[in-house]
mmCIF file of C-alpha atoms in Angstrom:
data_model
loop_
_atom_site.group_PDB
_atom_site.id
_atom_site.type_symbol
_atom_site.label_atom_id
_atom_site.label_comp_id
_atom_site.label_asym_id
_atom_site.label_seq_id
_atom_site.Cartn_x
_atom_site.Cartn_y
_atom_site.Cartn_z
ATOM 1 C CA MET A 196 -107.840 40.467 -87.524
ATOM 2 C CA ASN A 197 -108.089 36.717 -87.115
ATOM 3 C CA VAL A 198 -110.859 34.518 -88.505
ATOM 4 C CA GLU A 199 -111.796 31.397 -86.635
ATOM 5 C CA LEU A 200 -112.639 28.352 -88.742
ATOM 6 C CA ARG A 201 -113.339 24.976 -87.134
ATOM 7 C CA ASP A 202 -111.049 25.054 -84.143
ATOM 8 C CA PHE A 203 -108.117 26.764 -85.817
ATOM 9 C CA GLU A 204 -107.308 30.341 -86.641
ATOM 10 C CA ILE A 205 -106.004 31.822 -89.830
ATOM 11 C CA SER A 206 -104.837 35.336 -90.509
ATOM 12 C CA ASP A 207 -106.055 37.677 -93.247
ATOM 13 C CA SER A 208 -102.916 37.141 -95.305
ATOM 14 C CA GLU A 209 -103.393 33.376 -95.148
ATOM 15 C CA ALA A 210 -107.071 33.733 -96.079
ATOM 16 C CA GLU A 211 -106.167 35.929 -99.052
ATOM 17 C CA LEU A 212 -103.611 33.365 -100.119
ATOM 18 C CA LEU A 213 -106.151 30.541 -99.825
ATOM 19 C CA LEU A 214 -108.785 32.503 -101.736
ATOM 20 C CA GLU A 215 -106.226 33.525 -104.366
ATOM 21 C CA ARG A 216 -106.823 37.227 -103.821
ATOM 22 C CA GLU A 217 -104.342 39.999 -104.141
ATOM 23 C CA PRO A 218 -103.182 41.342 -100.786
ATOM 24 C CA ALA A 219 -105.455 43.899 -99.124
ATOM 25 C CA SER A 220 -102.569 46.370 -99.162
ATOM 26 C CA SER A 221 -102.856 46.669 -102.948
ATOM 27 C CA GLY A 222 -106.346 48.081 -102.490
ATOM 28 C CA ARG A 223 -107.907 46.071 -105.276
ATOM 29 C CA GLY A 224 -108.992 42.885 -103.520
ATOM 30 C CA VAL A 225 -109.896 41.128 -106.773
ATOM 31 C CA PRO A 226 -109.171 37.544 -107.655
ATOM 32 C CA ARG A 227 -105.744 36.952 -109.177
ATOM 33 C CA THR A 228 -107.114 34.563 -111.767
ATOM 34 C CA THR A 229 -110.545 33.649 -112.977
ATOM 35 C CA TYR A 230 -109.647 29.954 -112.822
ATOM 36 C CA GLY A 231 -109.026 27.842 -109.742
ATOM 37 C CA GLY A 232 -109.872 28.492 -106.145
ATOM 38 C CA ALA A 233 -113.152 28.131 -104.354
ATOM 39 C CA ARG A 234 -114.276 31.737 -104.731
ATOM 40 C CA SER A 235 -113.183 32.294 -108.311
ATOM 41 C CA LEU A 236 -116.484 30.998 -109.707
ATOM 42 C CA ARG A 237 -118.326 33.894 -108.081
ATOM 43 C CA TYR A 238 -116.277 36.423 -109.973
ATOM 44 C CA ARG A 239 -116.505 34.749 -113.368
ATOM 45 C CA ARG A 240 -118.463 36.777 -115.848
ATOM 46 C CA LYS A 241 -121.286 34.852 -117.498
ATOM 47 C CA GLU A 242 -120.913 34.575 -121.238
ATOM 48 C CA PRO A 243 -124.084 35.114 -123.273
ATOM 49 C CA PHE A 244 -125.261 32.186 -125.366
ATOM 50 C CA LYS A 245 -123.646 32.245 -128.780
ATOM 51 C CA LEU A 246 -124.886 29.961 -131.517
ATOM 52 C CA GLY A 247 -121.442 29.877 -133.129
ATOM 53 C CA ASN A 248 -119.794 28.558 -129.953
ATOM 54 C CA PHE A 249 -122.547 25.995 -129.506
ATOM 55 C CA LEU A 250 -122.201 24.747 -133.082
ATOM 56 C CA LYS A 251 -118.399 24.633 -132.770
ATOM 57 C CA ASN A 252 -118.649 22.514 -129.598
ATOM 58 C CA LEU A 253 -121.279 20.293 -131.191
ATOM 59 C CA PHE A 254 -119.070 19.779 -134.253
ATOM 60 C CA CYS A 255 -116.074 18.911 -132.059
ATOM 61 C CA CYS A 256 -118.150 16.317 -130.167
ATOM 62 C CA TRP A 257 -119.408 14.876 -133.438
ATOM 63 C CA CYS A 258 -115.861 14.627 -134.831
ATOM 64 C CA TRP A 259 -114.643 12.906 -131.671
ATOM 65 C CA ALA A 260 -117.509 10.381 -131.789
ATOM 66 C CA TRP A 261 -116.891 9.729 -135.500
ATOM 67 C CA ARG A 262 -113.189 9.036 -134.929
ATOM 68 C CA LYS A 263 -113.956 6.826 -131.936
ATOM 69 C CA TRP A 264 -116.719 4.653 -133.407
ATOM 70 C CA CYS A 265 -116.810 4.992 -137.182
ATOM 71 C CA ALA A 266 -113.262 5.511 -138.365
ATOM 72 C CA SER A 267 -111.416 2.596 -139.841
ATOM 73 C CA LYS A 268 -109.662 0.468 -137.283
ATOM 74 C CA GLU A 269 -105.919 -0.016 -137.408
ATOM 75 C CA LEU A 270 -105.101 -3.420 -138.822
ATOM 76 C CA LYS A 271 -102.710 -5.642 -136.909
ATOM 77 C CA PRO A 272 -100.362 -8.104 -138.604
ATOM 78 C CA ARG A 273 -101.347 -11.779 -138.467
ATOM 79 C CA THR A 274 -98.964 -14.682 -138.152
ATOM 80 C CA ILE A 275 -100.335 -17.999 -139.374
ATOM 81 C CA LEU A 276 -98.430 -21.169 -138.561
ATOM 82 C CA ILE A 277 -99.191 -23.975 -141.004
ATOM 83 C CA GLY A 278 -100.534 -27.090 -139.353
ATOM 84 C CA ARG A 279 -101.331 -25.402 -136.012
ATOM 85 C CA PRO A 280 -104.622 -23.851 -134.952
ATOM 86 C CA THR A 281 -104.416 -20.217 -133.895
ATOM 87 C CA ALA A 282 -105.495 -19.068 -130.456
ATOM 88 C CA GLU A 283 -106.813 -15.777 -131.828
ATOM 89 C CA LYS A 284 -110.466 -15.465 -132.775
ATOM 90 C CA PHE A 285 -111.226 -14.044 -136.182
ATOM 91 C CA PRO A 286 -114.603 -13.293 -137.732
ATOM 92 C CA PRO A 287 -116.070 -16.121 -139.804
ATOM 93 C CA ASN A 288 -115.378 -16.048 -143.501
ATOM 94 C CA GLU A 289 -119.046 -15.799 -144.470
ATOM 95 C CA ILE A 290 -120.994 -13.565 -146.775
ATOM 96 C CA ARG A 291 -124.088 -11.878 -145.352
ATOM 97 C CA ASN A 292 -126.021 -9.576 -147.645
ATOM 98 C CA GLN A 293 -129.273 -9.641 -145.693
ATOM 99 C CA LYS A 294 -130.745 -6.293 -144.751
ATOM 100 C CA TYR A 295 -132.908 -7.540 -141.882
ATOM 101 C CA ASN A 296 -133.127 -10.164 -139.191
ATOM 102 C CA PHE A 297 -136.218 -11.511 -137.438
ATOM 103 C CA PHE A 298 -136.417 -8.683 -134.897
ATOM 104 C CA THR A 299 -135.532 -5.733 -137.121
ATOM 105 C CA PHE A 300 -137.610 -6.611 -140.179
ATOM 106 C CA LEU A 301 -140.888 -4.839 -139.409
ATOM 107 C CA PRO A 302 -139.439 -1.729 -137.680
ATOM 108 C CA LEU A 303 -136.901 -1.118 -140.451
ATOM 109 C CA VAL A 304 -139.394 -1.650 -143.274
ATOM 110 C CA LEU A 305 -141.875 0.745 -141.658
ATOM 111 C CA PHE A 306 -139.116 3.284 -141.011
ATOM 112 C CA GLU A 307 -138.008 3.105 -144.642
ATOM 113 C CA GLN A 308 -141.598 3.593 -145.821
ATOM 114 C CA PHE A 309 -142.408 6.535 -143.567
ATOM 115 C CA ARG A 310 -139.182 8.321 -144.491
ATOM 116 C CA PHE A 311 -140.967 9.304 -147.681
ATOM 117 C CA PHE A 312 -143.051 12.440 -147.244
ATOM 118 C CA LEU A 313 -146.190 11.197 -148.990
ATOM 119 C CA ASN A 314 -146.393 7.990 -146.959
ATOM 120 C CA LEU A 315 -145.946 9.968 -143.742
ATOM 121 C CA TYR A 316 -148.573 12.469 -144.911
ATOM 122 C CA PHE A 317 -151.112 9.702 -145.574
ATOM 123 C CA LEU A 318 -150.348 8.133 -142.184
ATOM 124 C CA ILE A 319 -151.020 11.456 -140.424
ATOM 125 C CA MET A 320 -154.204 11.979 -142.453
ATOM 126 C CA ALA A 321 -155.441 8.469 -141.629
ATOM 127 C CA ALA A 322 -154.619 8.903 -137.935
ATOM 128 C CA SER A 323 -156.443 12.248 -137.867
ATOM 129 C CA GLN A 324 -159.668 10.480 -138.892
ATOM 130 C CA PHE A 325 -159.902 8.984 -135.399
ATOM 131 C CA ILE A 326 -160.766 12.478 -134.089
ATOM 132 C CA PRO A 327 -164.537 12.912 -134.607
ATOM 133 C CA ASP A 328 -164.442 16.709 -135.024
ATOM 134 C CA ILE A 329 -162.141 16.603 -138.047
ATOM 135 C CA ARG A 330 -163.336 13.337 -139.597
ATOM 136 C CA ILE A 331 -164.129 13.778 -143.279
ATOM 137 C CA GLY A 332 -165.018 10.322 -144.531
ATOM 138 C CA TYR A 333 -164.995 6.690 -143.574
ATOM 139 C CA LEU A 334 -161.901 5.221 -141.931
ATOM 140 C CA TYR A 335 -161.438 2.549 -144.595
ATOM 141 C CA THR A 336 -161.028 5.226 -147.289
ATOM 142 C CA TYR A 337 -157.829 6.356 -145.555
ATOM 143 C CA TRP A 338 -156.521 3.185 -143.932
ATOM 144 C CA GLY A 339 -157.328 0.889 -146.875
ATOM 145 C CA PRO A 340 -154.901 2.387 -149.430
ATOM 146 C CA LEU A 341 -152.207 2.956 -146.792
ATOM 147 C CA GLY A 342 -152.548 -0.616 -145.528
ATOM 148 C CA PHE A 343 -152.420 -1.964 -149.090
ATOM 149 C CA VAL A 344 -149.214 -0.061 -149.896
ATOM 150 C CA LEU A 345 -147.593 -1.188 -146.626
ATOM 151 C CA ALA A 346 -148.660 -4.826 -147.133
ATOM 152 C CA VAL A 347 -147.253 -4.926 -150.677
ATOM 153 C CA THR A 348 -144.009 -3.298 -149.520
ATOM 154 C CA ILE A 349 -143.604 -5.680 -146.578
ATOM 155 C CA CYS A 350 -144.207 -8.720 -148.812
ATOM 156 C CA ARG A 351 -141.761 -7.447 -151.448
ATOM 157 C CA GLU A 352 -139.041 -6.762 -148.845
ATOM 158 C CA ALA A 353 -139.590 -10.177 -147.232
ATOM 159 C CA VAL A 354 -139.240 -11.971 -150.577
ATOM 160 C CA ASP A 355 -136.122 -9.961 -151.481
ATOM 161 C CA ASP A 356 -134.506 -10.660 -148.115
ATOM 162 C CA LEU A 357 -135.291 -14.384 -148.348
ATOM 163 C CA ARG A 358 -133.682 -14.471 -151.805
ATOM 164 C CA ARG A 359 -130.583 -12.745 -150.416
ATOM 165 C CA HIS A 360 -130.447 -15.275 -147.585
ATOM 166 C CA LYS A 361 -130.739 -18.175 -150.041
ATOM 167 C CA ARG A 362 -127.949 -16.778 -152.267
ATOM 168 C CA ASP A 363 -125.715 -16.239 -149.226
ATOM 169 C CA ARG A 364 -126.328 -19.799 -148.050
ATOM 170 C CA GLU A 365 -125.409 -21.157 -151.506
ATOM 171 C CA VAL A 366 -122.174 -19.159 -151.633
ATOM 172 C CA ASN A 367 -121.219 -20.016 -148.046
ATOM 173 C CA SER A 368 -121.840 -23.746 -148.572
ATOM 174 C CA GLN A 369 -119.434 -24.023 -151.519
ATOM 175 C CA LYS A 370 -116.355 -26.146 -150.984
ATOM 176 C CA TYR A 371 -113.052 -24.401 -150.772
ATOM 177 C CA LYS A 372 -109.447 -25.441 -150.762
ATOM 178 C CA ARG A 373 -107.537 -24.963 -147.559
ATOM 179 C CA PHE A 374 -103.901 -23.894 -147.771
ATOM 180 C CA GLY A 375 -102.745 -27.082 -146.076
ATOM 181 C CA GLY A 376 -104.221 -29.084 -148.958
ATOM 182 C CA VAL A 377 -107.294 -30.366 -147.070
ATOM 183 C CA ASP A 378 -110.718 -30.016 -148.709
ATOM 184 C CA LYS A 379 -113.290 -29.063 -146.130
ATOM 185 C CA PRO A 380 -116.759 -27.526 -146.285
ATOM 186 C CA PRO A 381 -117.135 -24.210 -144.413
ATOM 187 C CA GLU A 382 -118.005 -24.448 -140.750
#
């Protein structure tokens, strides 16, 4: 029996070969392998969801990401020729102990505050007072103490970060001795 497919004919034996089936003469007519071939996906048995397999795959992905982004980088040797500038770019030799910059200050301070359970609890309680059916007291009795704690924390973190910045600037502005014997302030 011949099967016609798009202007050309193919025999049963060729079709079985293309579909990776055992010959019809064997009587089984099952796929040779469960992998490969266009029809093999139909015959694959579905595996039930297993938490162990999921966690194993998740752990493998996490390990791969850790090695890719967080593992220590391999150090390359450096050749420094005295009296000649190098073409390679290296990070500046500066000290930066600041925790925040202008854009990350408020989000990071709020995140650090609401990581603590009690602060998050008081935030949820204060936010729930906007719903009239469950309001217990006046809004200022909830938002006042929470706002005071947040304001004090923000001011304290700002002062600490400014002090760190000032100390870093003092250390980075110190004169140093260059190997070539030239005194030069840091750039």
